[in-house]
Every structure is written in structure tokens, then in C-alpha cells.
């Protein structure tokens, strides 16, 4: 009999009252290996009831008390890293070596950062701005937060949402993607061993379940990482009762390579890695190269060589940079871009599925694209890097900014003034210079335009999960 997962509500794993289940598919094989509940209204109601009850005490804990528990969560993640790695790799097909090196240790670091940040939530110094009155500013928790996480980094994106929300004193009902609930439930097991019952709850399910989580009247705020369409739907639902909304949506990151880059080959290798990592299933992936026309041929040759030498393989392949696409629908979506590829575009390497089992796709470079091409304007979310040329800074900026997204981008140049001018004018929430894709807990991540609003990571992410209160005291005689 296929193993069946359970929801995590009020500190316990419980069967879904809906009685419905869906198969969870191993993306390396295309075969089901476990079933997860498709939660309904009763299940979501139970999770929110538990979160609301827990908020009465969790929201009143001192920052130091919350910090102490979050540090224990970080220690537990370190201690049980192998379990988390295995759950995530089975969920996603990520190579175990990449997961162990790049994700789980960072997840623990995020909890440690927000444990410390929780103790910085003081308001501005009290002051007398009106005669015989003293004002105080307070950061308060918002309440119960509904969260929806994606399938590309199911464990890490859950941590990005869980850690700041808990640090600020909120309680949570989280719905993971319907294709990747396993690692989130492993996180729930770990958090449940440390936190009071009801502080963190997980309900699994489909799009309908997500709508129930987002629209539930108990939620004072909803946060989602997902597609632009999903974000718009969440914002529309939240508007019906004026919930706070935090949206981290899609991206189409420009990678602007100037002709003064000192080592084009090294830059090409770095960009290839940043574009193909995690099978390109990353809103910040270096997926859209803009290269100065005078160095196009040299750069593209190096980029194609780097891509062609990139290994894709299953979770046990230690040499693999990335694994499969997450699901059958995503494989069809990525393949569809190539079925519709315009005649002026040229596939330099890749552009096809790898093997006949699972959802693997070859590392791909597509040259000769034009600004209004579908592959330039829309998120492919696969191991695909497109290439365009530009003539000068103005042309580079027009093409870089000429998409609906505004999440991240990078500039590659040895001219400091140019780097400053470009980073100032690029309409993206994160801009890297001579690198692409590193994150640190201390710095914010979030976008503009159709990439959403709100910040993950940093104290800015923490503040997004608080509300500001002004208290004024009359101090006259």
C-alpha cells in the first residue's frame, strides 16, 4: 500500500477530514511514491483554529523567548539535516550533494538570523512631539498568517516565510505546493518538537486548498511565493477583507555583459551556473543574457561550452549541477517554448528532453532572440539561457527593463562608474555586480512590477510581518 502523509495541526500529524488524496510523483522517474491529503474546508478551519488559539500566548512571548526557541529549531535542522535532505531530494529530484551543500545549512542560518533579529524589534526612541504628551512606537505581530509555498525550493521557500513570521510573533497555517509537500512536513515535524502546539500548522492539497487558506477569515495576512497569475489571484482574494499581502512572484533576470569584462570565459562559466542551477527553476536565475555586440561571438562560444559541459542527473549523481524539472506539466511548458521558437532564434546547445524517464531537460543556450519574443518576455522556468545583443548602455537598459518582471538582474563590467549607473537605473529589486544569485540572511530579497512586493530575508522581511502602533501618553499634571 502506498504511504499516505498527514496534515500537521495543533502539534500533531492528523488525517485529513476530506478523505481525499493525490499522488506525489518522483520527478526522476515519473512514478508515484507517496500520497498526500487534498485538504478541504474542515481541515483548513481546524488549522486556523489551532493557529488562532496559539497566537494568544505566542504573540505575547518576549522576543528573547521566541529567539531561544528559533535557535533550537536551527540546531534541530542541523542535527536532522540528512532527513531534510532526503525528503527534499525525493520531492524535487535535486542532487543530494547540491542540497547538502547549498540549502540545508543556509536554512538553519536563516532561523539563527531571525532569532537574533527578533530582539531588534524596538520602535524609535520615545519622544514628546506634543506638549505634555509622550509618544511610543511599537512593532506588534499581525496575528495568524496564511502562507503558500512553491515547488522549486519547497524547503527553503518555506523557511523564508516561516522564520520571519514566527520571529515577529505570528502563528502560521502553511500550504505547500501540491507536488512537493514532503520536505515541508518534515520541517513541521522538526518545528513541532520545539514550538508550542498550534504555532505552526501545515495543510496539504491542491489549488482549491490554497484558495481556502488564502481566503480564510482568520488570516490577517497572506504570503505567497509563486507565479504572477497566482499572486494576482491572491491579491484579489485578500482585497475582499483587506488582508495584508506579501508576494514574491516570477522573474526574468537580465544579465548585462559589457565589452570591458576582464575574463569573458570566467564570466560565462559563472553565468551558466547561475542560469542552469536547480534546472533554471528559480525566479532569480541568470536566464536572459544581454551581451555587448562587440564581444558577442567570444562570449556566446564560452557560454555554450560551459552549458554543454554541465551535468544533469538524478539525486544520487554527485557530478550533477541540477536534476529534473519538477513535474510533467513543467516539462511540457518548457518543451512548448521550443515547439514555438521563431525562425530567427538559434539553439546553440540543448533544447530537448533528456532520456525517456522522469522530467530531465538538457542545459540550453538560445541565441539571436529579439525583445518581443515569447522566450524573452515570459518566464521559461527551465535550464534555458537566452542571448541578445546591445549596442550601448541606453540600449542595454531599454532591453533589460523592457519586461513585466522586476525581481533581479546583474551587471558585468570592470568600469565602476558604469556599474553604479546601471544598478541605479535597472528596475529590479536586487542587482548584483560581477556576480549573480548569492543570498545572505542579512540582505533583503524582493521585486518590483509584476514580480510582486514585500521583502524576504533581512530585517525588512521581519518588519513585513509586523504592524506598527503609536501609543501616546498624557503626562501633564
Coordinates of C-alpha atoms in Angstrom, one line a residue:
X1 CA 0.0 0.0 0.0
X2 CA 1.3 3.5 -0.9
X3 CA 2.4 5.5 2.1
X4 CA -0.1 8.3 3.0
X5 CA 1.0 11.6 4.5
X6 CA -0.9 13.5 7.1
X7 CA -1.5 17.2 7.8
X8 CA 0.2 18.8 10.8
X9 CA -2.3 20.6 13.0
X10 CA -2.0 21.8 16.6
X11 CA 1.3 20.0 17.1
X12 CA 0.1 16.6 15.8
X13 CA 0.0 14.7 12.5
X14 CA -3.6 14.1 11.7
X15 CA -5.6 12.5 8.9
X16 CA -7.4 15.0 6.6
X17 CA -11.1 15.1 7.2
X18 CA -11.7 15.5 3.5
X19 CA -10.8 11.8 2.9
X20 CA -9.2 12.8 -0.4
X21 CA -5.6 12.1 -1.5
X22 CA -3.3 12.8 -4.5
X23 CA -0.3 11.0 -5.8
X24 CA 3.1 12.6 -5.3
X25 CA 5.4 11.9 -8.2
X26 CA 9.1 11.3 -8.2
X27 CA 10.3 13.7 -10.9
X28 CA 13.3 11.4 -11.6
X29 CA 11.1 8.5 -12.6
X30 CA 7.7 10.0 -13.3
X31 CA 6.2 7.4 -10.8
X32 CA 4.1 8.0 -7.7
X33 CA 5.9 7.2 -4.4
X34 CA 3.6 8.6 -1.7
X35 CA 0.1 10.2 -1.4
X36 CA -0.7 13.5 0.3
X37 CA -4.1 14.7 1.6
X38 CA -6.1 17.1 -0.5
X39 CA -7.4 19.1 2.4
X40 CA -10.9 20.7 2.4
X41 CA -12.7 23.3 4.4
X42 CA -12.8 21.4 7.7
X43 CA -9.1 20.8 7.6
X44 CA -8.3 24.4 6.9
X45 CA -10.7 25.5 9.6
X46 CA -9.0 23.2 12.1
X47 CA -5.6 24.5 11.2
X48 CA -6.7 28.2 11.6
X49 CA -8.5 27.4 14.9
X50 CA -5.2 25.9 16.2
X51 CA -3.2 28.9 15.0
X52 CA -5.6 31.4 16.4
X53 CA -5.6 29.7 19.9
X54 CA -1.8 29.5 19.9
X55 CA -1.4 33.2 19.0
X56 CA -2.9 34.2 22.3
X57 CA 0.3 33.1 24.0
X58 CA 2.9 33.0 21.2
X59 CA 2.2 36.7 20.3
X60 CA 2.8 37.6 24.0
X61 CA 6.1 35.9 24.4
X62 CA 9.1 38.2 24.7
X63 CA 11.4 38.5 21.7
X64 CA 14.1 36.7 23.7
X65 CA 11.7 33.8 24.4
X66 CA 10.9 33.4 20.8
X67 CA 14.5 33.8 19.8
X68 CA 15.5 31.0 22.2
X69 CA 13.1 28.6 20.5
X70 CA 14.1 29.6 17.0
X71 CA 17.7 28.8 17.9
X72 CA 16.6 25.4 19.0
X73 CA 14.9 24.9 15.6
X74 CA 18.1 25.8 13.9
X75 CA 20.0 23.3 16.0
X76 CA 17.4 20.7 15.2
X77 CA 17.7 21.3 11.5
X78 CA 21.5 20.8 11.7
X79 CA 21.0 17.6 13.7
X80 CA 18.5 16.2 11.3
X81 CA 20.0 17.6 8.1
X82 CA 20.2 14.1 6.5
X83 CA 16.4 13.6 6.9
X84 CA 15.6 17.0 5.4
X85 CA 17.9 16.4 2.5
X86 CA 16.4 13.1 1.7
X87 CA 12.8 14.4 1.9
X88 CA 13.7 17.4 -0.3
X89 CA 15.6 15.4 -2.9
X90 CA 12.8 12.8 -3.2
X91 CA 10.3 15.6 -3.6
X92 CA 12.3 17.5 -6.2
X93 CA 15.0 15.3 -7.7
X94 CA 17.7 17.7 -6.6
X95 CA 21.1 16.1 -6.4
X96 CA 21.9 15.2 -2.8
X97 CA 25.3 16.8 -3.0
X98 CA 23.8 20.2 -4.0
X99 CA 21.1 20.1 -1.4
X100 CA 23.5 19.2 1.4
X101 CA 26.0 22.0 0.4
X102 CA 23.7 24.8 -0.7
X103 CA 20.4 24.6 1.1
X104 CA 20.0 22.9 4.4
X105 CA 22.9 24.7 6.2
X106 CA 21.5 28.0 4.9
X107 CA 18.1 27.1 6.2
X108 CA 19.5 26.8 9.7
X109 CA 21.3 30.1 9.3
X110 CA 18.1 31.8 8.4
X111 CA 16.5 30.7 11.6
X112 CA 19.5 31.9 13.6
X113 CA 19.4 35.2 11.9
X114 CA 15.7 35.8 12.6
X115 CA 16.2 34.6 16.2
X116 CA 18.6 37.5 16.6
X117 CA 16.5 39.9 14.5
X118 CA 13.5 39.2 16.8
X119 CA 15.3 41.0 19.5
X120 CA 15.8 44.2 17.4
X121 CA 12.1 45.0 17.1
X122 CA 12.2 48.1 19.1
X123 CA 10.4 51.3 18.0
X124 CA 12.1 54.8 17.7
X125 CA 13.1 56.4 20.9
X126 CA 10.1 57.8 22.9
X127 CA 9.7 61.5 22.4
X128 CA 7.5 64.5 23.2
X129 CA 6.1 65.8 20.0
X130 CA 3.1 67.5 21.6
X131 CA 3.3 69.4 24.8
X132 CA 2.6 67.2 27.8
X133 CA 2.4 64.1 25.7
X134 CA 4.9 61.3 25.2
X135 CA 4.7 59.0 22.1
X136 CA 6.0 55.5 21.8
X137 CA 6.2 53.3 18.6
X138 CA 5.6 49.6 18.9
X139 CA 6.1 46.7 16.4
X140 CA 3.4 44.2 17.0
X141 CA 2.8 40.8 15.4
X142 CA 0.0 40.8 12.8
X143 CA -1.7 37.7 14.0
X144 CA -2.4 34.4 12.1
X145 CA -0.6 34.3 8.7
X146 CA -1.6 32.1 5.8
X147 CA 1.3 31.1 3.6
X148 CA 1.6 29.3 0.3
X149 CA 4.9 28.0 -0.9
X150 CA 6.2 26.8 -4.4
X151 CA 7.7 23.6 -5.7
X152 CA 11.0 24.9 -7.0
X153 CA 12.6 25.3 -3.5
X154 CA 9.9 23.8 -1.3
X155 CA 12.0 23.6 1.9
X156 CA 13.9 26.8 1.5
X157 CA 10.9 29.0 0.5
X158 CA 9.0 27.6 3.5
X159 CA 11.9 28.7 5.7
X160 CA 12.0 32.1 4.2
X161 CA 8.3 32.5 5.2
X162 CA 8.3 30.7 8.5
X163 CA 11.3 32.2 10.2
X164 CA 10.4 35.9 10.0
X165 CA 6.7 35.3 10.7
X166 CA 7.5 33.3 13.9
X167 CA 10.2 35.7 15.0
X168 CA 7.7 38.6 14.8
X169 CA 5.3 36.7 17.0
X170 CA 2.8 35.4 14.4
X171 CA 1.4 31.9 14.1
X172 CA 1.1 30.1 10.8
X173 CA -1.1 28.0 8.5
X174 CA 1.1 26.9 5.5
X175 CA 0.1 25.1 2.4
X176 CA 3.0 23.7 0.4
X177 CA 2.8 23.0 -3.4
X178 CA 0.7 20.0 -4.3
X179 CA 3.7 18.3 -5.9
X180 CA 6.2 18.9 -3.1
X181 CA 4.7 18.6 0.4
X182 CA 7.2 16.0 1.8
X183 CA 10.0 18.3 3.0
X184 CA 7.6 20.8 4.4
X185 CA 6.0 18.1 6.6
X186 CA 9.5 17.1 7.7
X187 CA 10.0 20.7 8.7
X188 CA 6.7 20.6 10.6
X189 CA 7.9 17.5 12.5
X190 CA 11.1 19.4 13.5
X191 CA 9.3 22.6 14.4
X192 CA 6.7 20.7 16.3
X193 CA 9.4 19.1 18.5
X194 CA 10.4 22.7 19.7
X195 CA 7.4 25.0 19.4
X196 CA 4.1 25.1 21.3
X197 CA 1.2 23.3 19.6
X198 CA -0.7 25.3 17.0
X199 CA 2.1 27.9 16.4
X200 CA 2.9 26.2 13.1
X201 CA 0.4 24.2 11.0
X202 CA 0.6 22.6 7.6
X203 CA -2.3 21.5 5.4
X204 CA -1.5 19.9 2.0
X205 CA -3.7 20.0 -1.0
X206 CA -4.4 21.4 -4.4
X207 CA -5.2 24.8 -5.8
X208 CA -8.6 24.8 -4.1
X209 CA -7.0 24.1 -0.8
X210 CA -4.7 27.1 -1.4
X211 CA -7.7 29.3 -2.1
X212 CA -9.2 28.2 1.2
X213 CA -6.0 29.1 3.1
X214 CA -5.7 32.5 1.4
X215 CA -9.4 33.4 1.7
X216 CA -9.9 32.2 5.3
X217 CA -11.3 35.0 7.5
X218 CA -8.9 34.1 10.4
X219 CA -5.9 35.0 8.3
X220 CA -4.7 38.6 9.0
X221 CA -2.0 38.3 6.3
X222 CA -1.3 36.0 3.4
X223 CA 2.1 35.4 1.9
X224 CA 2.9 33.5 -1.3
X225 CA 5.8 32.6 -3.5
X226 CA 4.6 31.7 -6.9
X227 CA 3.6 32.7 -10.4
X228 CA 2.4 36.2 -11.4
X229 CA -1.1 34.7 -12.0
X230 CA -1.2 33.1 -8.6
X231 CA -0.1 36.3 -7.0
X232 CA -2.8 38.4 -8.7
X233 CA -5.4 35.8 -7.6
X234 CA -4.1 36.0 -4.0
X235 CA -4.1 39.8 -4.0
X236 CA -7.7 39.9 -5.4
X237 CA -8.9 37.4 -2.8
X238 CA -7.1 39.2 0.1
X239 CA -8.7 42.5 -1.0
X240 CA -12.1 41.3 -0.2
X241 CA -11.4 41.6 3.5
X242 CA -8.3 43.8 3.3
X243 CA -5.8 41.2 4.4
X244 CA -2.1 42.2 4.3
X245 CA -0.4 40.6 1.3
X246 CA 3.3 39.6 0.8
X247 CA 4.0 38.5 -2.8
X248 CA 7.3 37.0 -4.2
X249 CA 6.5 36.2 -7.8
X250 CA 8.2 35.5 -11.1
X251 CA 11.3 36.9 -12.6
X252 CA 13.2 37.3 -15.9
X253 CA 16.6 38.4 -14.7
X254 CA 18.7 40.4 -17.2
X255 CA 22.4 39.6 -17.2
X256 CA 24.1 42.6 -18.8
X257 CA 27.6 41.8 -20.0
X258 CA 29.8 44.7 -21.2
X259 CA 32.8 44.5 -23.5
X260 CA 35.2 45.5 -20.8
X261 CA 34.8 42.3 -18.7
X262 CA 38.3 41.2 -18.0
X263 CA 37.7 37.5 -18.3
X264 CA 34.8 36.7 -20.5
X265 CA 35.3 32.9 -20.2
X266 CA 35.2 33.0 -16.4
X267 CA 32.1 35.3 -16.5
X268 CA 30.4 32.9 -19.0
X269 CA 31.0 30.0 -16.7
X270 CA 29.6 31.8 -13.7
X271 CA 26.6 32.9 -15.6
X272 CA 25.9 29.4 -17.0
X273 CA 25.9 28.0 -13.4
X274 CA 23.6 30.8 -12.2
X275 CA 21.2 30.2 -15.1
X276 CA 21.1 26.4 -15.0
X277 CA 21.3 25.7 -11.3
X278 CA 18.2 23.9 -10.0
X279 CA 17.2 23.3 -13.6
X280 CA 16.7 27.0 -14.0
X281 CA 13.6 26.7 -11.8
X282 CA 14.5 29.9 -9.9
X283 CA 12.9 33.3 -10.2
X284 CA 16.3 34.9 -10.0
X285 CA 18.1 32.6 -12.5
X286 CA 20.5 34.2 -14.9
X287 CA 18.2 33.3 -17.7
X288 CA 18.3 36.4 -20.0
X289 CA 21.8 37.5 -21.2
X290 CA 22.3 40.8 -22.9
X291 CA 25.9 41.0 -24.3
X292 CA 27.6 43.9 -26.0
X293 CA 27.6 43.2 -29.7
X294 CA 31.4 43.6 -30.0
X295 CA 32.1 40.5 -27.8
X296 CA 29.0 38.5 -28.6
X297 CA 30.8 35.8 -30.6
X298 CA 33.5 35.2 -28.0
X299 CA 31.1 35.3 -25.1
X300 CA 28.5 33.0 -26.6
X301 CA 31.1 30.4 -27.6
X302 CA 32.3 30.3 -23.9
X303 CA 28.7 30.3 -22.6
X304 CA 27.7 27.4 -24.9
X305 CA 30.8 25.4 -23.9
X306 CA 30.0 25.9 -20.3
X307 CA 26.4 24.9 -20.7
X308 CA 27.3 21.8 -22.9
X309 CA 29.6 20.7 -20.1
X310 CA 27.0 21.0 -17.4
X311 CA 25.8 17.7 -16.0
X312 CA 22.1 16.9 -15.2
X313 CA 21.3 13.8 -13.3
X314 CA 19.2 12.2 -10.6
X315 CA 19.6 12.8 -6.8
X316 CA 22.4 10.3 -6.5
X317 CA 24.6 11.8 -9.2
X318 CA 27.4 13.7 -7.4
X319 CA 28.6 15.4 -10.6
X320 CA 25.2 16.8 -11.5
X321 CA 24.6 20.6 -11.2
X322 CA 20.9 20.0 -11.4
X323 CA 18.2 17.4 -11.5
X324 CA 14.9 17.1 -13.4
X325 CA 12.1 19.6 -13.9
X326 CA 9.7 19.3 -11.1
X327 CA 6.6 17.8 -12.8
X328 CA 5.1 16.7 -16.1
X329 CA 3.3 20.0 -16.7
X330 CA 6.5 21.9 -16.3
X331 CA 8.3 19.7 -18.8
X332 CA 5.5 20.3 -21.3
X333 CA 5.7 24.0 -20.7
X334 CA 9.4 24.2 -21.3
X335 CA 9.2 22.0 -24.3
X336 CA 6.4 24.2 -25.7
X337 CA 8.7 27.2 -26.0
X338 CA 10.9 25.2 -28.4
X339 CA 8.0 24.0 -30.4
X340 CA 7.1 27.7 -31.0
X341 CA 10.6 29.0 -31.3
X342 CA 10.8 31.7 -34.1
X343 CA 12.9 31.1 -37.1
X344 CA 15.5 33.8 -36.3
X345 CA 16.4 32.1 -33.0
X346 CA 19.2 29.5 -32.9
X347 CA 19.5 26.8 -30.3
X348 CA 23.3 26.5 -29.7
X349 CA 23.1 23.6 -27.3
X350 CA 20.4 21.6 -25.7
X351 CA 16.7 22.4 -26.3
X352 CA 15.4 18.9 -25.7
X353 CA 14.3 16.4 -23.1
X354 CA 17.0 14.1 -21.8
X355 CA 16.0 10.4 -21.6
X356 CA 12.5 8.9 -21.6
X357 CA 12.1 8.5 -17.8
X358 CA 11.5 11.4 -15.5
X359 CA 11.5 15.1 -16.5
X360 CA 15.1 15.9 -17.3
X361 CA 15.9 18.7 -19.8
X362 CA 19.2 19.4 -21.4
X363 CA 21.2 22.6 -20.5
X364 CA 20.3 25.0 -23.2
X365 CA 21.5 28.2 -24.8
X366 CA 19.3 30.1 -27.4
X367 CA 20.9 32.9 -29.4
X368 CA 19.5 35.5 -31.8
X369 CA 16.4 36.4 -29.9
X370 CA 14.5 39.6 -30.2
X371 CA 13.0 41.7 -27.4
X372 CA 9.4 40.9 -28.2
X373 CA 10.0 37.1 -28.5
X374 CA 8.0 34.9 -26.1
X375 CA 11.1 33.4 -24.7
X376 CA 12.5 36.8 -23.7
X377 CA 9.2 38.2 -22.3
X378 CA 7.9 35.2 -20.4
X379 CA 9.3 33.1 -17.7
X380 CA 10.6 29.7 -19.0
X381 CA 11.5 28.3 -15.6
X382 CA 13.8 25.7 -17.1
X383 CA 17.5 25.2 -17.8
X384 CA 17.4 27.7 -20.6
X385 CA 19.5 30.9 -21.1
X386 CA 18.6 33.3 -23.9
X387 CA 21.1 35.7 -25.6
X388 CA 20.5 39.1 -27.1
X389 CA 22.9 41.8 -28.1
X390 CA 23.0 45.5 -27.2
X391 CA 25.0 48.5 -28.6
X392 CA 25.4 50.8 -25.7
X393 CA 24.2 51.5 -22.1
X394 CA 21.0 53.0 -23.2
X395 CA 20.1 50.1 -25.4
X396 CA 21.1 47.6 -22.6
X397 CA 18.8 49.4 -20.1
X398 CA 15.9 49.6 -22.5
X399 CA 16.1 45.8 -23.2
X400 CA 16.8 44.9 -19.6
X401 CA 13.9 46.9 -18.2
X402 CA 11.6 46.0 -21.1
X403 CA 9.8 43.1 -19.4
X404 CA 6.9 42.9 -16.9
X405 CA 9.2 41.5 -14.2
X406 CA 11.4 43.4 -11.7
X407 CA 12.9 40.8 -9.4
X408 CA 16.6 40.7 -10.0
X409 CA 19.4 41.2 -12.5
X410 CA 23.2 41.6 -12.8
X411 CA 25.8 43.8 -14.4
X412 CA 29.2 42.6 -15.6
X413 CA 31.8 45.2 -16.1
X414 CA 35.2 46.5 -14.9
X415 CA 34.0 50.1 -15.0
X416 CA 32.9 51.1 -11.6
X417 CA 31.0 54.2 -12.8
X418 CA 29.1 52.1 -15.3
X419 CA 28.3 49.5 -12.7
X420 CA 26.8 52.3 -10.5
X421 CA 24.9 53.9 -13.3
X422 CA 23.4 50.6 -14.5
X423 CA 22.5 49.4 -11.0
X424 CA 20.8 52.7 -10.3
X425 CA 18.7 52.5 -13.4
X426 CA 17.9 48.8 -13.6
X427 CA 14.2 48.5 -12.4
X428 CA 14.8 45.4 -10.3
X429 CA 14.7 44.8 -6.5
X430 CA 18.1 43.0 -6.4
X431 CA 21.0 43.9 -8.6
X432 CA 24.3 42.0 -8.5
X433 CA 27.6 43.4 -10.0
X434 CA 30.1 40.9 -11.4
X435 CA 28.2 38.0 -9.8
X436 CA 24.7 36.6 -9.9
X437 CA 22.4 34.8 -7.4
X438 CA 24.2 34.8 -4.0
X439 CA 21.9 35.4 -1.0
X440 CA 22.7 36.2 2.6
X441 CA 20.3 36.3 5.6
X442 CA 21.1 39.9 6.3
X443 CA 20.1 41.4 3.0
X444 CA 16.6 41.7 1.6
X445 CA 15.2 39.9 -1.4
X446 CA 12.1 41.0 -3.3
X447 CA 11.0 42.6 -6.5
X448 CA 9.1 45.4 -8.3
X449 CA 6.4 45.4 -11.0
X450 CA 4.9 42.0 -11.7
X451 CA 7.5 40.3 -9.5
X452 CA 5.4 41.4 -6.5
X453 CA 6.0 43.3 -3.3
X454 CA 7.3 42.7 0.2
X455 CA 10.8 41.5 1.2
X456 CA 12.1 38.2 2.2
X457 CA 15.2 37.8 4.4
X458 CA 16.8 40.7 6.5
X459 CA 15.1 43.0 9.0
X460 CA 13.0 44.3 6.1
X461 CA 11.5 40.8 5.8
X462 CA 10.9 40.7 9.6
X463 CA 9.2 44.1 9.6
X464 CA 6.8 42.9 6.8
X465 CA 5.3 40.5 9.4
X466 CA 4.6 43.3 11.9
X467 CA 2.2 46.1 12.3
X468 CA 3.2 49.5 13.7
X469 CA 1.3 51.0 16.7
X470 CA 1.6 54.5 18.0
X471 CA 0.9 54.9 21.8
X472 CA 0.6 58.4 23.2
X473 CA 0.6 59.1 26.9
X474 CA -0.7 62.3 28.5
X475 CA 2.0 63.3 31.1
X476 CA 0.6 66.6 32.2
X477 CA -0.3 67.3 35.8

